[in-house]
PDB file of C-alpha atoms and ligand atoms in Angstrom:
ATOM      1  CA  UNK A  51     -15.139  46.516  44.376  1.00 97.00           C
ATOM      2  CA  UNK A  52     -13.288  45.684  46.870  1.00 98.00           C
ATOM      3  CA  UNK A  53     -10.204  48.379  48.412  1.00 99.00           C
ATOM      4  CA  UNK A  54      -7.552  47.149  50.545  1.00 99.00           C
ATOM      5  CA  UNK A  55      -5.881  50.369  52.301  1.00 99.00           C
ATOM      6  CA  UNK A  56      -3.130  49.629  54.195  1.00 99.00           C
ATOM      7  CA  UNK A  57      -2.523  52.652  57.052  1.00 98.00           C
ATOM      8  CA  UNK A  58      -6.517  53.399  57.351  1.00 99.00           C
ATOM      9  CA  UNK A  59      -6.573  54.531  60.966  1.00 98.00           C
ATOM     10  CA  UNK A  60      -5.107  58.057  60.204  1.00 98.00           C
ATOM     11  CA  UNK A  61      -3.947  60.726  58.266  1.00 99.00           C
ATOM     12  CA  UNK A  62      -4.260  59.962  53.886  1.00 99.00           C
ATOM     13  CA  UNK A  63      -5.095  56.186  54.237  1.00 99.00           C
ATOM     14  CA  UNK A  64      -8.409  56.735  56.243  1.00 99.00           C
ATOM     15  CA  UNK A  65      -9.353  59.591  53.772  1.00 99.00           C
ATOM     16  CA  UNK A  66      -9.140  57.037  50.890  1.00 99.00           C
ATOM     17  CA  UNK A  67     -11.141  54.456  52.652  1.00 99.00           C
ATOM     18  CA  UNK A  68     -13.889  57.285  53.646  1.00 99.00           C
ATOM     19  CA  UNK A  69     -14.197  58.096  49.901  1.00 99.00           C
ATOM     20  CA  UNK A  70     -14.233  54.418  48.419  1.00 99.00           C
ATOM     21  CA  UNK A  71     -16.935  53.432  51.190  1.00 98.00           C
ATOM     22  CA  UNK A  72     -18.958  56.890  50.170  1.00 98.00           C
ATOM     23  CA  UNK A  73     -19.059  55.456  46.780  1.00 98.00           C
ATOM     24  CA  UNK A  74     -20.225  52.073  47.513  1.00 98.00           C
ATOM     25  CA  UNK A  75     -16.840  49.569  47.766  1.00 98.00           C
ATOM     26  CA  UNK A  76     -16.017  47.128  50.037  1.00 98.00           C
ATOM     27  CA  UNK A  77     -13.671  48.081  52.583  1.00 98.00           C
ATOM     28  CA  UNK A  78     -10.119  46.156  53.835  1.00 99.00           C
ATOM     29  CA  UNK A  79      -9.058  48.639  56.454  1.00 99.00           C
ATOM     30  CA  UNK A  80      -5.437  47.682  58.001  1.00 99.00           C
ATOM     31  CA  UNK A  81      -3.512  49.498  60.914  1.00 98.00           C
ATOM     32  CA  UNK A  82      -1.286  48.235  64.481  1.00 98.00           C
ATOM     33  CA  UNK A  83      -4.263  50.786  66.338  1.00 98.00           C
ATOM     34  CA  UNK A  84      -7.286  48.185  66.709  1.00 98.00           C
ATOM     35  CA  UNK A  85      -9.028  50.446  68.560  1.00 98.00           C
ATOM     36  CA  UNK A  86      -9.123  52.963  65.860  1.00 98.00           C
ATOM     37  CA  UNK A  87      -9.549  50.311  63.615  1.00 98.00           C
ATOM     38  CA  UNK A  88     -12.835  49.158  65.584  1.00 98.00           C
ATOM     39  CA  UNK A  89     -14.257  52.494  65.174  1.00 98.00           C
ATOM     40  CA  UNK A  90     -13.797  52.892  62.009  1.00 98.00           C
ATOM     41  CA  UNK A  91     -15.061  50.365  60.704  1.00 98.00           C
ATOM     42  CA  UNK A  92     -18.156  50.837  62.658  1.00 98.00           C
ATOM     43  CA  UNK A  93     -18.482  54.257  61.787  1.00 98.00           C
ATOM     44  CA  UNK A  94     -17.912  52.848  57.289  1.00 98.00           C
ATOM     45  CA  UNK A  95     -20.326  50.393  58.093  1.00 98.00           C
ATOM     46  CA  UNK A  96     -22.992  51.994  59.561  1.00 98.00           C
ATOM     47  CA  UNK A  97     -22.624  55.239  57.528  1.00 98.00           C
ATOM     48  CA  UNK A  98     -23.017  53.983  54.394  1.00 98.00           C
ATOM     49  CA  UNK A  99     -23.871  50.789  54.548  1.00 98.00           C
ATOM     50  CA  UNK A 100     -20.941  48.973  52.771  1.00 98.00           C
ATOM     51  CA  UNK A 101     -19.178  45.796  53.755  1.00 98.00           C
ATOM     52  CA  UNK A 102     -15.438  45.804  55.959  1.00 98.00           C
ATOM     53  CA  UNK A 103     -13.157  43.656  56.898  1.00 98.00           C
ATOM     54  CA  UNK A 104     -10.376  45.285  59.423  1.00 98.00           C
ATOM     55  CA  UNK A 105      -6.706  43.281  59.682  1.00 98.00           C
ATOM     56  CA  UNK A 106      -4.832  44.119  62.318  1.00 98.00           C
ATOM     57  CA  UNK A 107      -0.876  44.172  61.699  1.00 98.00           C
ATOM     58  CA  UNK A 108       2.481  45.388  61.514  1.00 99.00           C
ATOM     59  CA  UNK A 109       3.493  46.733  58.356  1.00 99.00           C
ATOM     60  CA  UNK A 110       7.425  45.510  59.077  1.00 99.00           C
ATOM     61  CA  UNK A 111       6.613  42.420  60.558  1.00 98.00           C
ATOM     62  CA  UNK A 112       6.411  39.472  58.051  1.00 98.00           C
ATOM     63  CA  UNK A 113       4.752  37.190  59.756  1.00 98.00           C
ATOM     64  CA  UNK A 114       1.981  39.738  60.503  1.00 98.00           C
ATOM     65  CA  UNK A 115       2.054  40.566  57.144  1.00 98.00           C
ATOM     66  CA  UNK A 116       1.457  36.671  55.814  1.00 98.00           C
ATOM     67  CA  UNK A 117      -0.628  35.822  58.686  1.00 98.00           C
ATOM     68  CA  UNK A 118      -3.030  37.993  58.106  1.00 98.00           C
ATOM     69  CA  UNK A 119      -3.565  37.848  54.019  1.00 98.00           C
ATOM     70  CA  UNK A 120      -4.051  34.590  54.940  1.00 98.00           C
ATOM     71  CA  UNK A 121      -6.580  35.464  57.357  1.00 98.00           C
ATOM     72  CA  UNK A 122      -9.170  37.222  54.034  1.00 98.00           C
ATOM     73  CA  UNK A 123     -11.270  35.015  53.750  1.00 98.00           C
ATOM     74  CA  UNK A 124     -12.683  33.309  49.869  1.00 98.00           C
ATOM     75  CA  UNK A 125     -15.003  36.109  49.163  1.00 98.00           C
ATOM     76  CA  UNK A 126     -13.160  38.942  50.433  1.00 98.00           C
ATOM     77  CA  UNK A 127      -9.854  38.153  47.715  1.00 98.00           C
ATOM     78  CA  UNK A 128     -11.369  40.221  44.157  1.00 98.00           C
ATOM     79  CA  UNK A 129      -9.440  42.750  45.061  1.00 98.00           C
ATOM     80  CA  UNK A 130      -9.630  46.080  42.941  1.00 98.00           C
ATOM     81  CA  UNK A 131      -6.899  48.095  44.474  1.00 99.00           C
ATOM     82  CA  UNK A 132      -4.314  48.285  46.747  1.00 99.00           C
ATOM     83  CA  UNK A 133      -3.717  51.284  47.649  1.00 99.00           C
ATOM     84  CA  UNK A 134       0.602  50.650  49.479  1.00 99.00           C
ATOM     85  CA  UNK A 135      -0.071  54.071  52.201  1.00 99.00           C
ATOM     86  CA  UNK A 136       1.367  52.740  54.971  1.00 99.00           C
ATOM     87  CA  UNK A 137       4.264  55.455  55.824  1.00 98.00           C
ATOM     88  CA  UNK A 138       6.135  57.866  57.873  1.00 98.00           C
ATOM     89  CA  UNK A 139       8.518  59.947  59.032  1.00 98.00           C
ATOM     90  CA  UNK A 140      10.994  59.679  62.147  1.00 98.00           C
ATOM     91  CA  UNK A 141      13.434  62.643  62.767  1.00 98.00           C
ATOM     92  CA  UNK A 142      15.226  64.909  60.626  1.00 97.00           C
ATOM     93  CA  UNK A 143      18.666  64.978  60.895  1.00 98.00           C
ATOM     94  CA  UNK A 144      21.739  65.717  59.133  1.00 98.00           C
ATOM     95  CA  UNK A 145      23.263  62.030  58.110  1.00 98.00           C
ATOM     96  CA  UNK A 146      25.970  62.707  60.656  1.00 98.00           C
ATOM     97  CA  UNK A 147      23.511  62.899  63.425  1.00 98.00           C
ATOM     98  CA  UNK A 148      20.637  60.213  62.116  1.00 98.00           C
ATOM     99  CA  UNK A 149      19.585  57.954  64.882  1.00 98.00           C
ATOM    100  CA  UNK A 150      20.071  54.689  63.708  1.00 98.00           C
ATOM    101  CA  UNK A 151      16.453  53.464  64.808  1.00 98.00           C
ATOM    102  CA  UNK A 152      14.646  56.333  62.847  1.00 98.00           C
ATOM    103  CA  UNK A 153      16.975  54.889  60.615  1.00 98.00           C
ATOM    104  CA  UNK A 154      15.415  51.258  60.567  1.00 98.00           C
ATOM    105  CA  UNK A 155      11.731  52.330  61.422  1.00 98.00           C
ATOM    106  CA  UNK A 156      11.626  54.430  57.908  1.00 99.00           C
ATOM    107  CA  UNK A 157      13.212  51.879  55.807  1.00 99.00           C
ATOM    108  CA  UNK A 158      11.218  48.849  57.622  1.00 99.00           C
ATOM    109  CA  UNK A 159       8.359  50.545  56.624  1.00 99.00           C
ATOM    110  CA  UNK A 160       8.601  52.341  54.073  1.00 99.00           C
ATOM    111  CA  UNK A 161      10.312  49.870  51.822  1.00 99.00           C
ATOM    112  CA  UNK A 162      10.281  46.496  53.386  1.00 99.00           C
ATOM    113  CA  UNK A 163       7.145  47.009  54.572  1.00 99.00           C
ATOM    114  CA  UNK A 164       5.662  47.877  50.618  1.00 99.00           C
ATOM    115  CA  UNK A 165       7.093  44.871  49.861  1.00 99.00           C
ATOM    116  CA  UNK A 166       6.037  42.727  52.067  1.00 99.00           C
ATOM    117  CA  UNK A 167       2.761  43.258  51.322  1.00 99.00           C
ATOM    118  CA  UNK A 168       2.532  43.442  47.371  1.00 99.00           C
ATOM    119  CA  UNK A 169       4.494  40.368  47.067  1.00 98.00           C
ATOM    120  CA  UNK A 170       1.411  38.917  49.252  1.00 98.00           C
ATOM    121  CA  UNK A 171      -1.138  40.378  47.894  1.00 98.00           C
ATOM    122  CA  UNK A 172       0.370  39.904  43.504  1.00 98.00           C
ATOM    123  CA  UNK A 173      -0.552  36.381  43.480  1.00 98.00           C
ATOM    124  CA  UNK A 174      -4.573  37.038  44.336  1.00 98.00           C
ATOM    125  CA  UNK A 175      -4.357  39.922  41.654  1.00 98.00           C
ATOM    126  CA  UNK A 176      -2.622  38.119  38.984  1.00 98.00           C
ATOM    127  CA  UNK A 177      -5.360  34.402  39.723  1.00 98.00           C
ATOM    128  CA  UNK A 178      -7.453  37.466  39.583  1.00 98.00           C
ATOM    129  CA  UNK A 179      -6.749  38.701  36.216  1.00 98.00           C
ATOM    130  CA  UNK A 180      -7.471  42.063  37.429  1.00 98.00           C
ATOM    131  CA  UNK A 181      -5.332  44.890  40.500  1.00 98.00           C
ATOM    132  CA  UNK A 182      -4.914  48.474  40.166  1.00 99.00           C
ATOM    133  CA  UNK A 183      -1.807  48.887  42.963  1.00 99.00           C
ATOM    134  CA  UNK A 184      -1.608  52.797  43.771  1.00 99.00           C
ATOM    135  CA  UNK A 185       1.727  53.170  45.696  1.00 99.00           C
ATOM    136  CA  UNK A 186       2.485  56.198  47.807  1.00 98.00           C
ATOM    137  CA  UNK A 187       5.544  58.213  47.127  1.00 98.00           C
ATOM    138  CA  UNK A 188       5.942  61.403  47.822  1.00 98.00           C
ATOM    139  CA  UNK A 189       7.679  64.952  47.229  1.00 98.00           C
ATOM    140  CA  UNK A 190      10.833  63.358  48.570  1.00 98.00           C
ATOM    141  CA  UNK A 191      10.708  60.638  46.188  1.00 98.00           C
ATOM    142  CA  UNK A 192      11.377  62.414  43.657  1.00 98.00           C
ATOM    143  CA  UNK A 193      13.705  66.272  45.207  1.00 98.00           C
ATOM    144  CA  UNK A 194      15.925  65.588  48.516  1.00 98.00           C
ATOM    145  CA  UNK A 195      16.040  67.942  51.412  1.00 98.00           C
ATOM    146  CA  UNK A 196      18.510  69.443  53.809  1.00 98.00           C
ATOM    147  CA  UNK A 197      18.048  67.080  56.241  1.00 98.00           C
ATOM    148  CA  UNK A 198      15.508  64.239  54.297  1.00 98.00           C
ATOM    149  CA  UNK A 199      18.430  62.246  53.820  1.00 98.00           C
ATOM    150  CA  UNK A 200      17.182  58.861  54.907  1.00 98.00           C
ATOM    151  CA  UNK A 201      12.759  59.136  54.250  1.00 98.00           C
ATOM    152  CA  UNK A 202      13.352  60.603  51.008  1.00 98.00           C
ATOM    153  CA  UNK A 203      15.563  57.396  50.022  1.00 99.00           C
ATOM    154  CA  UNK A 204      13.160  55.657  51.189  1.00 99.00           C
ATOM    155  CA  UNK A 205      10.116  57.688  49.015  1.00 99.00           C
ATOM    156  CA  UNK A 206      13.119  57.349  46.251  1.00 99.00           C
ATOM    157  CA  UNK A 207      12.986  53.609  46.251  1.00 99.00           C
ATOM    158  CA  UNK A 208       9.237  53.825  46.233  1.00 99.00           C
ATOM    159  CA  UNK A 209       9.162  55.617  42.724  1.00 98.00           C
ATOM    160  CA  UNK A 210      11.832  52.768  41.901  1.00 99.00           C
ATOM    161  CA  UNK A 211       9.221  49.755  42.647  1.00 98.00           C
ATOM    162  CA  UNK A 212       6.198  51.532  41.102  1.00 98.00           C
ATOM    163  CA  UNK A 213       8.139  51.886  37.715  1.00 98.00           C
ATOM    164  CA  UNK A 214       9.226  48.277  38.518  1.00 98.00           C
ATOM    165  CA  UNK A 215       5.991  46.923  39.203  1.00 98.00           C
ATOM    166  CA  UNK A 216       4.134  48.747  36.285  1.00 98.00           C
ATOM    167  CA  UNK A 217       7.011  46.884  33.950  1.00 98.00           C
ATOM    168  CA  UNK A 218       6.552  43.048  35.703  1.00 98.00           C
ATOM    169  CA  UNK A 219       2.872  43.557  35.976  1.00 98.00           C
ATOM    170  CA  UNK A 220       1.428  44.883  32.361  1.00 98.00           C
ATOM    171  CA  UNK A 221       1.797  41.046  31.447  1.00 98.00           C
ATOM    172  CA  UNK A 222      -0.895  40.625  34.292  1.00 98.00           C
ATOM    173  CA  UNK A 223      -3.534  43.567  33.640  1.00 98.00           C
ATOM    174  CA  UNK A 224      -2.817  44.920  36.815  1.00 98.00           C
ATOM    175  CA  UNK A 225      -1.872  48.630  37.024  1.00 99.00           C
ATOM    176  CA  UNK A 226       0.777  50.685  38.789  1.00 99.00           C
ATOM    177  CA  UNK A 227       0.421  54.164  40.235  1.00 99.00           C
ATOM    178  CA  UNK A 228       2.613  56.659  42.147  1.00 98.00           C
ATOM    179  CA  UNK A 229       0.918  59.396  44.020  1.00 99.00           C
ATOM    180  CA  UNK A 230       3.223  62.137  45.016  1.00 99.00           C
ATOM    181  CA  UNK A 231       1.992  64.121  47.320  1.00 98.00           C
ATOM    182  CA  UNK A 232       4.262  67.248  49.243  1.00 98.00           C
ATOM    183  CA  UNK A 233       2.384  69.369  52.854  1.00 98.00           C
ATOM    184  CA  UNK A 234      -0.288  67.189  53.323  1.00 98.00           C
ATOM    185  CA  UNK A 235      -1.274  68.189  57.796  1.00 98.00           C
ATOM    186  CA  UNK A 236      -2.547  64.515  59.269  1.00 98.00           C
ATOM    187  CA  UNK A 237      -0.550  62.827  61.939  1.00 98.00           C
ATOM    188  CA  UNK A 238       3.319  63.046  59.585  1.00 98.00           C
ATOM    189  CA  UNK A 239       4.851  65.474  61.346  1.00 98.00           C
ATOM    190  CA  UNK A 240       3.265  64.189  64.719  1.00 98.00           C
ATOM    191  CA  UNK A 241       4.975  61.194  63.983  1.00 98.00           C
ATOM    192  CA  UNK A 242       7.832  63.115  62.273  1.00 98.00           C
ATOM    193  CA  UNK A 243       8.715  65.681  65.467  1.00 98.00           C
ATOM    194  CA  UNK A 244       7.912  62.095  67.663  1.00 98.00           C
ATOM    195  CA  UNK A 245       4.897  63.611  69.247  1.00 98.00           C
ATOM    196  CA  UNK A 246       5.583  67.409  69.148  1.00 98.00           C
ATOM    197  CA  UNK A 247       2.944  68.479  68.237  1.00 98.00           C
ATOM    198  CA  UNK A 248       3.783  72.239  68.282  1.00 98.00           C
ATOM    199  CA  UNK A 249       6.764  71.381  66.175  1.00 97.00           C
ATOM    200  CA  UNK A 250       4.041  69.244  63.505  1.00 98.00           C
ATOM    201  CA  UNK A 251       1.865  72.639  63.426  1.00 97.00           C
ATOM    202  CA  UNK A 252       4.647  75.058  63.019  1.00 96.00           C
ATOM    203  CA  UNK A 253       5.620  72.913  60.164  1.00 96.00           C
ATOM    204  CA  UNK A 254       2.718  74.142  57.850  1.00 97.00           C
ATOM    205  CA  UNK A 255       2.889  77.715  59.627  1.00 97.00           C
ATOM    206  CA  UNK A 256       1.540  80.728  57.167  1.00 97.00           C
ATOM    207  CA  UNK A 257       0.412  78.420  54.203  1.00 98.00           C
ATOM    208  CA  UNK A 258      -2.336  76.574  53.580  1.00 98.00           C
ATOM    209  CA  UNK A 259      -0.958  72.777  53.299  1.00 98.00           C
ATOM    210  CA  UNK A 260      -2.982  69.978  51.068  1.00 98.00           C
ATOM    211  CA  UNK A 261      -5.451  67.325  53.556  1.00 98.00           C
ATOM    212  CA  UNK A 262      -5.917  64.090  53.323  1.00 99.00           C
ATOM    213  CA  UNK A 263      -9.227  64.972  51.788  1.00 99.00           C
ATOM    214  CA  UNK A 264      -7.477  66.102  48.355  1.00 99.00           C
ATOM    215  CA  UNK A 265      -5.452  62.182  48.194  1.00 99.00           C
ATOM    216  CA  UNK A 266      -8.156  60.734  49.155  1.00 99.00           C
ATOM    217  CA  UNK A 267      -9.877  62.288  45.971  1.00 99.00           C
ATOM    218  CA  UNK A 268      -7.092  62.262  43.657  1.00 99.00           C
ATOM    219  CA  UNK A 269      -6.345  58.484  44.578  1.00 99.00           C
ATOM    220  CA  UNK A 270      -9.842  57.344  44.437  1.00 99.00           C
ATOM    221  CA  UNK A 271      -9.861  59.589  40.136  1.00 98.00           C
ATOM    222  CA  UNK A 272      -7.195  57.711  39.254  1.00 98.00           C
ATOM    223  CA  UNK A 273      -8.480  54.697  40.346  1.00 98.00           C
ATOM    224  CA  UNK A 274     -12.194  55.166  38.552  1.00 98.00           C
ATOM    225  CA  UNK A 275     -10.234  55.829  35.168  1.00 98.00           C
ATOM    226  CA  UNK A 276     -11.763  53.300  32.447  1.00 98.00           C
ATOM    227  CA  UNK A 277     -10.097  50.382  31.941  1.00 98.00           C
ATOM    228  CA  UNK A 278      -7.665  51.283  29.013  1.00 98.00           C
ATOM    229  CA  UNK A 279      -6.688  54.387  31.052  1.00 98.00           C
ATOM    230  CA  UNK A 280      -3.454  54.399  33.437  1.00 98.00           C
ATOM    231  CA  UNK A 281      -2.677  56.891  35.509  1.00 98.00           C
ATOM    232  CA  UNK A 282       1.499  56.518  35.749  1.00 98.00           C
ATOM    233  CA  UNK A 283       3.273  58.906  38.777  1.00 98.00           C
ATOM    234  CA  UNK A 284       0.977  62.442  40.426  1.00 98.00           C
ATOM    235  CA  UNK A 285       3.383  65.090  41.709  1.00 98.00           C
ATOM    236  CA  UNK A 286       0.118  67.118  44.174  1.00 98.00           C
ATOM    237  CA  UNK A 287       1.022  69.793  46.163  1.00 98.00           C
ATOM    238  CA  UNK A 288       0.021  73.228  47.877  1.00 98.00           C
ATOM    239  CA  UNK A 289      -0.648  76.039  45.307  1.00 98.00           C
ATOM    240  CA  UNK A 290       2.035  77.742  48.478  1.00 98.00           C
ATOM    241  CA  UNK A 291       4.822  75.068  47.895  1.00 98.00           C
ATOM    242  CA  UNK A 292       7.241  75.176  45.231  1.00 97.00           C
ATOM    243  CA  UNK A 293       9.788  72.561  45.614  1.00 97.00           C
ATOM    244  CA  UNK A 294      10.874  70.805  49.095  1.00 96.00           C
ATOM    245  CA  UNK A 295      12.323  73.448  49.740  1.00 96.00           C
ATOM    246  CA  UNK A 296      10.843  76.533  48.579  1.00 97.00           C
ATOM    247  CA  UNK A 297       7.003  77.805  50.141  1.00 97.00           C
ATOM    248  CA  UNK A 298       4.959  81.408  50.507  1.00 97.00           C
ATOM    249  CA  UNK A 299       4.201  81.635  54.050  1.00 97.00           C
ATOM    250  CA  UNK A 300       2.446  84.317  54.692  1.00 92.00           C
ATOM    251  CA  UNK A 301       4.880  85.531  57.530  1.00 73.00           C
ATOM    252  CA  UNK A 302       8.190  85.612  54.632  1.00 61.00           C
TER     253      UNK A 302
HETATM  254  P1  LIG B 478      -0.603  59.494  59.448  1.00 54.66           P
HETATM  255  O1  LIG B 478       0.751  59.776  60.514  1.00 54.66           O
HETATM  256  O2  LIG B 478      -1.113  60.589  59.395  1.00 54.66           O
HETATM  257  O3  LIG B 478      -1.244  57.341  58.721  1.00 54.66           O
HETATM  258  C1  LIG B 478      -0.361  56.909  58.893  1.00 54.66           C
HETATM  259  C2  LIG B 478      -0.959  55.645  58.238  1.00 54.66           C
HETATM  260  O4  LIG B 478       0.165  54.645  57.990  1.00 54.66           O
HETATM  261  C3  LIG B 478      -1.533  55.436  59.818  1.00 54.66           C
HETATM  262  O5  LIG B 478      -2.437  54.908  60.180  1.00 54.66           O
HETATM  263  C4  LIG B 478      -0.301  54.327  60.282  1.00 54.66           C
HETATM  264  O6  LIG B 478      -1.636  53.487  61.421  1.00 54.66           O
HETATM  265  C5  LIG B 478       0.016  53.740  59.661  1.00 54.66           C
HETATM  266  N1  LIG B 478       1.276  52.946  60.202  1.00 54.66           N
HETATM  267  C6  LIG B 478       2.585  52.963  59.446  1.00 54.66           C
HETATM  268  N2  LIG B 478       3.271  52.541  60.732  1.00 54.66           N
HETATM  269  C7  LIG B 478       2.318  51.597  60.207  1.00 54.66           C
HETATM  270  C8  LIG B 478       3.480  50.603  60.277  1.00 54.66           C
HETATM  271  N3  LIG B 478       4.157  49.329  61.016  1.00 54.66           N
HETATM  272  N4  LIG B 478       2.123  48.478  60.533  1.00 54.66           N
HETATM  273  C9  LIG B 478       0.530  49.584  59.666  1.00 54.66           C
HETATM  274  N5  LIG B 478       0.774  50.596  59.444  1.00 54.66           N
HETATM  275  C10 LIG B 478       1.343  51.705  59.650  1.00 54.66           C
HETATM  276  O7  LIG B 478       0.406  59.553  57.746  1.00 54.66           O
HETATM  277  P2  LIG B 478       0.029  60.262  56.585  1.00 54.66           P
HETATM  278  O8  LIG B 478      -1.594  59.500  55.978  1.00 54.66           O
HETATM  279  O9  LIG B 478       0.054  61.547  56.085  1.00 54.66           O
HETATM  280  O10 LIG B 478       0.566  59.019  55.405  1.00 54.66           O
HETATM  281  C11 LIG B 478       0.440  58.153  54.765  1.00 54.66           C
HETATM  282  C12 LIG B 478       1.288  58.604  53.393  1.00 54.66           C
HETATM  283  O11 LIG B 478       1.839  59.415  53.005  1.00 54.66           O
HETATM  284  C13 LIG B 478       2.853  57.983  53.984  1.00 54.66           C
HETATM  285  O12 LIG B 478       3.415  57.044  53.036  1.00 54.66           O
HETATM  286  C14 LIG B 478       3.512  59.045  53.613  1.00 54.66           C
HETATM  287  O13 LIG B 478       4.838  59.278  53.716  1.00 54.66           O
HETATM  288  C15 LIG B 478       3.181  59.602  52.622  1.00 54.66           C
HETATM  289  N6  LIG B 478       2.739  60.522  52.336  1.00 54.66           N
HETATM  290  C16 LIG B 478       2.507  61.543  53.320  1.00 54.66           C
HETATM  291  C17 LIG B 478       2.598  63.118  53.117  1.00 54.66           C
HETATM  292  C18 LIG B 478       3.025  64.248  54.545  1.00 54.66           C
HETATM  293  O14 LIG B 478       2.669  65.858  53.692  1.00 54.66           O
HETATM  294  N7  LIG B 478       1.452  64.168  55.092  1.00 54.66           N
HETATM  295  C19 LIG B 478       3.450  63.785  51.860  1.00 54.66           C
HETATM  296  C20 LIG B 478       3.742  63.134  50.403  1.00 54.66           C
HETATM  297  C21 LIG B 478       3.610  61.615  51.578  1.00 54.66           C
HETATM  298  P3  LIG B 478      -1.304  53.064  62.582  1.00 54.66           P
HETATM  299  O15 LIG B 478       0.085  53.539  63.619  1.00 54.66           O
HETATM  300  O16 LIG B 478      -2.657  52.567  63.633  1.00 54.66           O
HETATM  301  O17 LIG B 478      -0.350  51.470  62.286  1.00 54.66           O
HETATM  302  C1  LIG B 479       5.714  63.644  52.766  1.00 54.66           C
HETATM  303  C2  LIG B 479       6.376  65.437  52.031  1.00 54.66           C
HETATM  304  O1  LIG B 479       8.443  67.498  52.151  1.00 54.66           O
HETATM  305  O2  LIG B 479       7.655  66.339  54.198  1.00 54.66           O
HETATM  306  O3  LIG B 479       6.214  62.918  52.422  1.00 54.66           O
HETATM  307  O4  LIG B 479       9.348  64.799  52.626  1.00 54.66           O
HETATM  308  S1  LIG B 479       7.333  66.279  52.689  1.00 54.66           S
END
């Protein structure tokens, strides 16, 4: 069994790779940070006695995506599960003050990157006659919140693409699932706040957020249902969070 995970150098993607490796899958890990890919690949191979293929590329660069996927050896092409996970939020601004470069990074990564990967890998899955695509959405793709505008829009797009993919890939025996988490403490907020670790920590102040392993377990669970069962869509939140704007914190 083979799982292909985008954005496996940190957070949810990394925890997901670890869990699939623990369960005997061979893993294709991807990301831009090559040093992390090398270290993580060595860790997975030595700990779980599985095979790992590392692909170092930026999902926003179509040519890099194409040549990385074209380089996959024949014996790695029987991909059972694709986890379209690489993504990010950058900045928290009103629409009138938003930075165009932040918007472009989010649109290029969360929408276009996911599309580039999917466009290259679906013909391989179709040729195989099976597959399962797990798209990383968000509660931000179900409801908007103040200053979330473009990030929310990208995740609403993922929600739409998830539904479209399920229709179009139905004749090819390819399952399609969306996982939509609320707050998960990873590097996500550090990226969103552009390296301001103090501000990132504050996002989770006074409550217990989800951790990457909670989402990894959910992804592993959906991927390990029997062939006749597909989980279409999951929303998963910390118990302390009710929706994108209401959470209960100890200091409230
Ligand atoms: P992290 O920042 O911890 O991890 C993000 C991963 O995405 C990294 O491995 C990073 O790798 C990769 N990535 C980002 N940009 C690119 C790019 N241009 N090319 C290739 N890889 C890229 O965040 P999370 O694990 O929290 O986020 C994973 C997904 O989950 C995202 O889609 C996010 O929107 C979603 N999500 C997160 C939530 C949260 O609260 N944390 C809640 C809901 C959804 P590298 O930098 O090495 O390229
Ligand atoms: C990440 C969750 O609420 O910060 O997608 O947008 S949120």
